[in-house]
Amino acid sequence: MTEKMNIVEAINAALHDEMEENEDVIVYGEDVGEDGGVFRATKELQEEFGEERCFSSPLAESGIAGTAIGMSLYGFNPVVEMQFSGFSYLAFHQIKEHAARFRMRSRGDYTSPITVRAPYGGGINALEHHQESPETFFAHSKGIHTVIPSTPQDAYSLLRKSIQKEDPVMFLEPKKTYRAFKEEVDRDKKVELNDCRIAQEGNDLTLISWGAMIPLAEEAAEEVDADIEIIDVRTIQPNDYDEIVESIEKTGRAAILHEDSKTGGMGGDIAGKLQEDAILHMEAPVERITAPDVPYPLYTLEEEYMPDKDQVVNGIREVLEF
Amino acid sequence: MREEVYSGSIQRIEVMGTDDDDDFPWVEEDEYRELYKQMVLARKFDEKAFSLQRRGEISTYAPHKGQEAAQIGAMFALDEDDWMAPSFRETAAFIARGAPLDKIFQRWMGDANGQAGLSEMNTLPVAIPVGTQNLHTAGIGMAMEKKGDENAVLGFTGDGSTSQGDFHESLNFSGVYNAHSIFFVQNNQYAISMPREKQTKSETIAQKALAYGIDGIQVDGNDILAVIKAVEEALEKARSGEPVLIEAETYRLEDHTTSDDSTRYRDEEEVEEWSKKDPLKRFKEYLKDHGIWTDELEEFEEEAENRIDEAAQKAIEMDDPDIEELFDYVYGDNPDLIEKQKEQWMEAQK
């Protein structure tokens, strides 16, 4: 049975279904209780499952992540919310140095199966620090999975899978597209982590992207007179990107689109992978279409900062015409 | 108009040499002897680890000399189903918890396999970053309350960590959620070179509890009986959802680690003064004064040395971990990426 949902509804449904299925799943974070979260992703969970299992916590990101680790060591599966990914840096130490390392540190004796959710990325005219794209920080943290869904179906299926994982997961939610569109979501559909998704098949160029940039990638692909394959990376790390290499073997051309800035962005890693494994199949250099290497601006300049359709179209054309 | 809206006070517990000692015996006679033996073992471990570091068998070691009463007393008070969360100077606590000596050496020798199997004794592996482990103590205590269990978790931390945000977040979360948590601060007077009075303007560390609505108490951390009493009282509260902060006043008689030279920041007289309060000497005198001392205890020093030597030798002779272990404990089910890299690294070794 399927049901039409947008991304935020799909996240709410995934949390609901996991809580129903496993009583050790608990949900907490700033304002997630009565308020249902500032984006309503945890809407009505407290009403249904009670304050013991869904509650608002003190305002302290490290405290939220660190206590979740402690609770996970004692048998819970906490799903905690960072109100905005730009504030997740306060919890970064707990996630990277503790959640990610308990298995290694104890030779598999302890694990910390927490899921940390955070609204991610820009494009909503929010305040400073509310629009960051910190995926590379988490991708660089070995021992955790960093997941960014781009569709309601993936948001639902990947979040359920993340909660079920015996590993910590950083689940970044593209908030620009939280309510942008709806699609049929099949609650029985299971999706594995660590794989890419072919969002659109094509033969002329592979456009690699994730999160809120996927709809932009699709729009841009329609504008150009070529057959574009779009790959939604969706698990940033660990991901061997072999699906991208396979695609390049077919298309011979690649462009990478992400809303994070260029230097240190994941586009560099993917380009490096293609250089190592697909160079002899490539007809053109890899193009990276990204934000510039400056801090995310206050919102009057947001549109100039984020990649737009023209930039993507131009980027694609450059690769096609090389 | 002004009126007082809050006032608080902090009490200190001492036993040895005070009127309170009229309550003797505090524990069973054989338990007194067992406590002493654990202290001797811990002291011998420290000495051995030091010499192994000088010989290059251990890269860096953090000595606990002077803190045996605090650690062993605290662990004695715990039951088996209580949890322990260490920082990194808790070797004496691991010994008291029953962790195999050779495994403790193995971990200090840089092999995480020394920390395998700790879940059987409800004990977390060592955490090196300062103070961040307090949030795990808070979270475990929150989980105990949520599960309706009647046990508690004791987390060790140091005076330096009380400057960290995570320490304060831990106390705050614990108070709000009635966590079954005890935060046991070993105030050993120095955070590397930073003396306690420059670390915080608080008169005591224990009083920091009051700001979070939880109980705080100070204890003479070189008095093992006072430590046991403080932790037993705290356990009674923590097990029913009242978290406690204990400040155990003690002294690090050695350097911060084997890479440190404490003569640069503290004078000999101070160390000598505290040496007079060496918890091991004090306990030995106490046992003699109370007629608990035996020939067996007199001879235990040699036995302890032998046991420590054997354990150290066993750890030295252990094989290094296999290279594949680099890849085996990162994820539950290894993603393809890690499996492929594992193959590459294994292949490169041939």
Short mmCIF file of N, CA, C and O in Angstrom, two decimals, chain B residues 144-231:
data_model
loop_
_atom_site.label_atom_id
_atom_site.label_comp_id
_atom_site.label_asym_id
_atom_site.label_seq_id
_atom_site.Cartn_x
_atom_site.Cartn_y
_atom_site.Cartn_z
N MET B 144 18.81 3.86 32.52
CA MET B 144 18.44 3.04 33.68
C MET B 144 17.09 3.49 34.25
O MET B 144 16.23 2.68 34.58
N GLU B 145 16.93 4.80 34.35
CA GLU B 145 15.66 5.34 34.86
C GLU B 145 14.51 4.96 33.92
O GLU B 145 13.46 4.52 34.36
N LYS B 146 14.75 5.09 32.62
CA LYS B 146 13.69 4.79 31.65
C LYS B 146 13.31 3.32 31.65
O LYS B 146 12.16 2.97 31.44
N LYS B 147 14.32 2.46 31.85
CA LYS B 147 14.03 1.02 31.84
C LYS B 147 13.45 0.56 33.17
O LYS B 147 13.08 -0.61 33.32
N GLY B 148 13.45 1.45 34.16
CA GLY B 148 12.92 1.07 35.47
C GLY B 148 13.87 0.16 36.24
O GLY B 148 13.45 -0.56 37.14
N ASP B 149 15.15 0.18 35.89
CA ASP B 149 16.13 -0.66 36.60
C ASP B 149 16.56 0.01 37.90
O ASP B 149 16.55 1.23 38.02
N GLU B 150 16.96 -0.82 38.84
CA GLU B 150 17.37 -0.25 40.14
C GLU B 150 18.87 -0.35 40.34
O GLU B 150 19.34 -0.86 41.35
N ASN B 151 19.60 0.09 39.33
CA ASN B 151 21.05 0.14 39.46
C ASN B 151 21.52 1.55 39.15
O ASN B 151 20.70 2.46 38.96
N ALA B 152 22.81 1.74 39.11
CA ALA B 152 23.35 3.08 38.88
C ALA B 152 24.62 2.99 38.06
O ALA B 152 25.17 1.90 37.87
N VAL B 153 25.07 4.13 37.58
CA VAL B 153 26.34 4.19 36.84
C VAL B 153 27.23 5.22 37.52
O VAL B 153 26.77 6.29 37.90
N LEU B 154 28.49 4.84 37.71
CA LEU B 154 29.46 5.78 38.27
C LEU B 154 30.46 6.12 37.17
O LEU B 154 31.09 5.23 36.59
N GLY B 155 30.57 7.41 36.89
CA GLY B 155 31.51 7.85 35.88
C GLY B 155 32.65 8.63 36.53
O GLY B 155 32.41 9.51 37.35
N PHE B 156 33.86 8.27 36.15
CA PHE B 156 35.02 8.99 36.67
C PHE B 156 35.32 10.20 35.78
O PHE B 156 35.16 10.14 34.55
N THR B 157 35.77 11.24 36.41
CA THR B 157 36.23 12.39 35.65
C THR B 157 37.22 13.16 36.53
O THR B 157 37.37 12.85 37.71
N GLY B 158 37.90 14.15 35.94
CA GLY B 158 38.93 14.84 36.71
C GLY B 158 38.59 16.31 36.94
O GLY B 158 37.62 16.82 36.38
N ASP B 159 39.39 16.99 37.74
CA ASP B 159 39.11 18.40 38.03
C ASP B 159 39.19 19.25 36.76
O ASP B 159 38.40 20.16 36.56
N GLY B 160 40.12 18.91 35.86
CA GLY B 160 40.23 19.67 34.62
C GLY B 160 38.96 19.59 33.80
O GLY B 160 38.53 20.57 33.18
N SER B 161 38.31 18.44 33.80
CA SER B 161 37.12 18.25 32.96
C SER B 161 35.95 19.10 33.41
O SER B 161 35.02 19.33 32.65
N THR B 162 36.01 19.59 34.65
CA THR B 162 34.87 20.37 35.12
C THR B 162 34.81 21.75 34.47
O THR B 162 33.85 22.48 34.66
N SER B 163 35.84 22.08 33.67
CA SER B 163 35.77 23.31 32.88
C SER B 163 35.09 23.07 31.53
O SER B 163 34.79 24.02 30.81
N GLN B 164 34.89 21.82 31.18
CA GLN B 164 34.34 21.48 29.86
C GLN B 164 32.82 21.62 29.84
O GLN B 164 32.14 21.25 30.79
N GLY B 165 32.31 22.07 28.70
CA GLY B 165 30.86 22.17 28.54
C GLY B 165 30.16 20.85 28.75
O GLY B 165 29.09 20.80 29.37
N ASP B 166 30.74 19.77 28.25
CA ASP B 166 30.07 18.47 28.38
C ASP B 166 29.86 18.07 29.83
O ASP B 166 28.89 17.38 30.15
N PHE B 167 30.76 18.48 30.71
CA PHE B 167 30.58 18.18 32.14
C PHE B 167 29.29 18.83 32.63
O PHE B 167 28.46 18.20 33.28
N HIS B 168 29.11 20.09 32.27
CA HIS B 168 27.93 20.81 32.75
C HIS B 168 26.65 20.30 32.09
O HIS B 168 25.61 20.19 32.74
N GLU B 169 26.75 19.96 30.82
CA GLU B 169 25.59 19.39 30.14
C GLU B 169 25.21 18.05 30.77
O GLU B 169 24.04 17.70 30.88
N SER B 170 26.21 17.32 31.22
CA SER B 170 25.96 16.02 31.85
C SER B 170 25.19 16.18 33.15
O SER B 170 24.23 15.45 33.43
N LEU B 171 25.62 17.14 33.96
CA LEU B 171 24.92 17.37 35.23
C LEU B 171 23.49 17.86 34.96
O LEU B 171 22.53 17.45 35.63
N ASN B 172 23.38 18.72 33.96
CA ASN B 172 22.07 19.28 33.65
C ASN B 172 21.09 18.21 33.16
O ASN B 172 19.97 18.09 33.65
N PHE B 173 21.52 17.41 32.19
CA PHE B 173 20.66 16.33 31.68
C PHE B 173 20.32 15.35 32.80
O PHE B 173 19.19 14.89 32.92
N SER B 174 21.31 15.03 33.62
CA SER B 174 21.08 14.05 34.69
C SER B 174 20.01 14.55 35.66
O SER B 174 19.15 13.80 36.09
N GLY B 175 20.10 15.83 35.99
CA GLY B 175 19.11 16.39 36.90
C GLY B 175 17.73 16.38 36.28
O GLY B 175 16.75 15.92 36.90
N VAL B 176 17.63 16.82 35.06
CA VAL B 176 16.32 16.93 34.40
C VAL B 176 15.67 15.56 34.25
O VAL B 176 14.46 15.42 34.41
N TYR B 177 16.48 14.54 33.95
CA TYR B 177 15.90 13.22 33.65
C TYR B 177 16.06 12.19 34.77
O TYR B 177 15.91 10.99 34.54
N ASN B 178 16.35 12.66 35.98
CA ASN B 178 16.49 11.73 37.12
C ASN B 178 17.40 10.55 36.80
O ASN B 178 17.08 9.39 37.05
N ALA B 179 18.52 10.87 36.20
CA ALA B 179 19.45 9.82 35.79
C ALA B 179 20.04 9.11 37.01
O ALA B 179 20.25 9.73 38.05
N HIS B 180 20.30 7.83 36.84
CA HIS B 180 20.91 7.05 37.93
C HIS B 180 22.44 7.22 37.87
O HIS B 180 23.17 6.25 37.81
N SER B 181 22.87 8.45 37.86
CA SER B 181 24.28 8.73 37.57
C SER B 181 25.02 9.33 38.75
O SER B 181 24.49 10.20 39.44
N ILE B 182 26.23 8.85 38.93
CA ILE B 182 27.14 9.45 39.91
C ILE B 182 28.35 9.96 39.15
O ILE B 182 28.99 9.21 38.41
N PHE B 183 28.63 11.23 39.31
CA PHE B 183 29.82 11.82 38.69
C PHE B 183 30.89 11.90 39.76
O PHE B 183 30.73 12.62 40.75
N PHE B 184 31.93 11.13 39.59
CA PHE B 184 32.95 11.01 40.62
C PHE B 184 34.19 11.77 40.13
O PHE B 184 34.95 11.28 39.30
N VAL B 185 34.33 12.98 40.62
CA VAL B 185 35.46 13.82 40.19
C VAL B 185 36.66 13.52 41.07
O VAL B 185 36.60 13.72 42.30
N GLN B 186 37.71 13.02 40.48
CA GLN B 186 38.95 12.91 41.24
C GLN B 186 39.68 14.24 41.09
O GLN B 186 40.32 14.49 40.08
N ASN B 187 39.54 15.05 42.11
CA ASN B 187 40.24 16.33 42.11
C ASN B 187 41.66 16.06 42.59
O ASN B 187 41.94 16.05 43.78
N ASN B 188 42.54 15.82 41.63
CA ASN B 188 43.93 15.49 42.00
C ASN B 188 44.81 16.74 41.96
O ASN B 188 46.03 16.65 41.89
N GLN B 189 44.15 17.90 41.95
CA GLN B 189 44.79 19.22 42.12
C GLN B 189 45.44 19.80 40.87
O GLN B 189 45.72 20.99 40.85
N TYR B 190 45.66 18.99 39.86
CA TYR B 190 46.30 19.52 38.65
C TYR B 190 45.67 18.93 37.38
O TYR B 190 45.44 17.73 37.30
N ALA B 191 45.43 19.81 36.40
CA ALA B 191 45.07 19.35 35.05
C ALA B 191 46.33 19.60 34.21
O ALA B 191 46.57 20.72 33.77
N ILE B 192 47.12 18.56 34.03
CA ILE B 192 48.51 18.68 33.60
C ILE B 192 49.19 19.72 34.51
O ILE B 192 49.40 19.43 35.70
N SER B 193 49.47 20.92 34.00
CA SER B 193 50.20 21.88 34.84
C SER B 193 49.26 22.89 35.52
O SER B 193 49.71 23.72 36.31
N MET B 194 47.99 22.82 35.21
CA MET B 194 47.06 23.84 35.70
C MET B 194 46.57 23.49 37.11
O MET B 194 45.86 22.50 37.30
N PRO B 195 46.95 24.31 38.10
CA PRO B 195 46.52 23.98 39.45
C PRO B 195 45.02 24.22 39.64
O PRO B 195 44.43 25.04 38.94
N ARG B 196 44.47 23.50 40.55
CA ARG B 196 43.04 23.53 40.82
C ARG B 196 42.51 24.96 41.01
O ARG B 196 41.45 25.33 40.50
N GLU B 197 43.28 25.82 41.68
CA GLU B 197 42.74 27.17 41.96
C GLU B 197 42.71 28.06 40.72
O GLU B 197 42.02 29.07 40.70
N LYS B 198 43.44 27.65 39.68
CA LYS B 198 43.32 28.40 38.42
C LYS B 198 42.30 27.77 37.47
O LYS B 198 41.95 28.35 36.45
N GLN B 199 41.87 26.59 37.83
CA GLN B 199 40.91 25.88 36.98
C GLN B 199 39.51 26.47 37.15
O GLN B 199 38.75 26.58 36.19
N THR B 200 39.17 26.82 38.37
CA THR B 200 37.83 27.32 38.64
C THR B 200 37.87 28.21 39.87
O THR B 200 38.68 28.00 40.77
N LYS B 201 36.98 29.18 39.88
CA LYS B 201 36.93 30.06 41.05
C LYS B 201 36.03 29.47 42.14
O LYS B 201 35.96 30.01 43.24
N SER B 202 35.34 28.39 41.84
CA SER B 202 34.51 27.74 42.87
C SER B 202 35.38 27.32 44.04
O SER B 202 36.48 26.81 43.84
N GLU B 203 34.84 27.47 45.23
CA GLU B 203 35.61 27.05 46.41
C GLU B 203 35.76 25.53 46.44
O GLU B 203 36.79 25.00 46.86
N THR B 204 34.69 24.87 46.03
CA THR B 204 34.76 23.41 45.91
C THR B 204 34.24 23.04 44.52
O THR B 204 33.52 23.82 43.90
N ILE B 205 34.60 21.85 44.09
CA ILE B 205 34.02 21.36 42.83
C ILE B 205 32.64 20.79 43.10
O ILE B 205 31.73 20.89 42.29
N ALA B 206 32.48 20.24 44.30
CA ALA B 206 31.19 19.62 44.66
C ALA B 206 30.04 20.60 44.54
O ALA B 206 28.92 20.22 44.18
N GLN B 207 30.29 21.88 44.84
CA GLN B 207 29.20 22.85 44.83
C GLN B 207 28.64 23.09 43.44
O GLN B 207 27.53 23.62 43.29
N LYS B 208 29.36 22.69 42.41
CA LYS B 208 28.84 22.86 41.05
C LYS B 208 27.54 22.07 40.88
O LYS B 208 26.73 22.40 40.01
N ALA B 209 27.36 21.03 41.67
CA ALA B 209 26.12 20.24 41.60
C ALA B 209 24.90 21.10 41.88
O ALA B 209 23.83 20.91 41.28
N LEU B 210 25.05 22.03 42.81
CA LEU B 210 23.89 22.77 43.28
C LEU B 210 23.21 23.55 42.16
O LEU B 210 21.99 23.69 42.14
N ALA B 211 24.00 24.04 41.23
CA ALA B 211 23.42 24.80 40.12
C ALA B 211 22.52 23.94 39.24
O ALA B 211 21.71 24.46 38.50
N TYR B 212 22.70 22.63 39.31
CA TYR B 212 21.91 21.73 38.47
C TYR B 212 20.82 21.01 39.26
O TYR B 212 20.19 20.09 38.75
N GLY B 213 20.65 21.41 40.50
CA GLY B 213 19.58 20.83 41.30
C GLY B 213 19.87 19.40 41.72
O GLY B 213 18.96 18.61 41.98
N ILE B 214 21.15 19.03 41.75
CA ILE B 214 21.48 17.68 42.21
C ILE B 214 22.39 17.76 43.42
O ILE B 214 22.91 18.83 43.74
N ASP B 215 22.56 16.65 44.09
CA ASP B 215 23.37 16.64 45.30
C ASP B 215 24.86 16.66 44.99
O ASP B 215 25.31 16.00 44.06
N GLY B 216 25.59 17.39 45.82
CA GLY B 216 27.04 17.39 45.70
C GLY B 216 27.65 17.15 47.06
O GLY B 216 27.12 17.62 48.07
N ILE B 217 28.71 16.40 47.06
CA ILE B 217 29.39 16.14 48.34
C ILE B 217 30.89 16.04 48.10
O ILE B 217 31.33 15.59 47.03
N GLN B 218 31.66 16.48 49.08
CA GLN B 218 33.11 16.37 48.98
C GLN B 218 33.56 15.25 49.91
O GLN B 218 32.95 15.04 50.96
N VAL B 219 34.60 14.56 49.51
CA VAL B 219 35.11 13.47 50.34
C VAL B 219 36.64 13.52 50.32
O VAL B 219 37.23 13.95 49.32
N ASP B 220 37.23 13.12 51.42
CA ASP B 220 38.69 12.96 51.45
C ASP B 220 39.02 11.76 50.56
O ASP B 220 38.80 10.61 50.95
N GLY B 221 39.54 12.05 49.40
CA GLY B 221 39.78 10.98 48.43
C GLY B 221 40.97 10.11 48.74
O GLY B 221 41.23 9.12 48.05
N ASN B 222 41.73 10.46 49.76
CA ASN B 222 42.85 9.60 50.17
C ASN B 222 42.47 8.72 51.35
O ASN B 222 43.32 8.02 51.91
N ASP B 223 41.21 8.77 51.71
CA ASP B 223 40.68 8.01 52.84
C ASP B 223 39.68 7.01 52.26
O ASP B 223 38.55 7.36 51.92
N ILE B 224 40.13 5.78 52.08
CA ILE B 224 39.32 4.81 51.33
C ILE B 224 37.96 4.56 51.99
O ILE B 224 36.95 4.35 51.32
N LEU B 225 37.92 4.63 53.31
CA LEU B 225 36.66 4.38 54.00
C LEU B 225 35.67 5.53 53.77
O LEU B 225 34.47 5.32 53.59
N ALA B 226 36.20 6.75 53.74
CA ALA B 226 35.34 7.90 53.46
C ALA B 226 34.79 7.82 52.04
O ALA B 226 33.61 8.14 51.79
N VAL B 227 35.64 7.35 51.10
CA VAL B 227 35.19 7.22 49.71
C VAL B 227 34.07 6.19 49.62
O VAL B 227 33.03 6.42 48.99
N ILE B 228 34.28 5.05 50.28
CA ILE B 228 33.25 4.00 50.25
C ILE B 228 31.93 4.55 50.82
O ILE B 228 30.85 4.36 50.24
N LYS B 229 32.04 5.27 51.93
CA LYS B 229 30.84 5.81 52.56
C LYS B 229 30.14 6.80 51.61
O LYS B 229 28.92 6.75 51.42
N ALA B 230 30.91 7.67 50.99
CA ALA B 230 30.33 8.68 50.09
C ALA B 230 29.64 8.01 48.90
O ALA B 230 28.53 8.37 48.53
N VAL B 231 30.31 7.02 48.32
CA VAL B 231 29.74 6.38 47.13
C VAL B 231 28.52 5.53 47.51
O VAL B 231 27.52 5.50 46.79
#
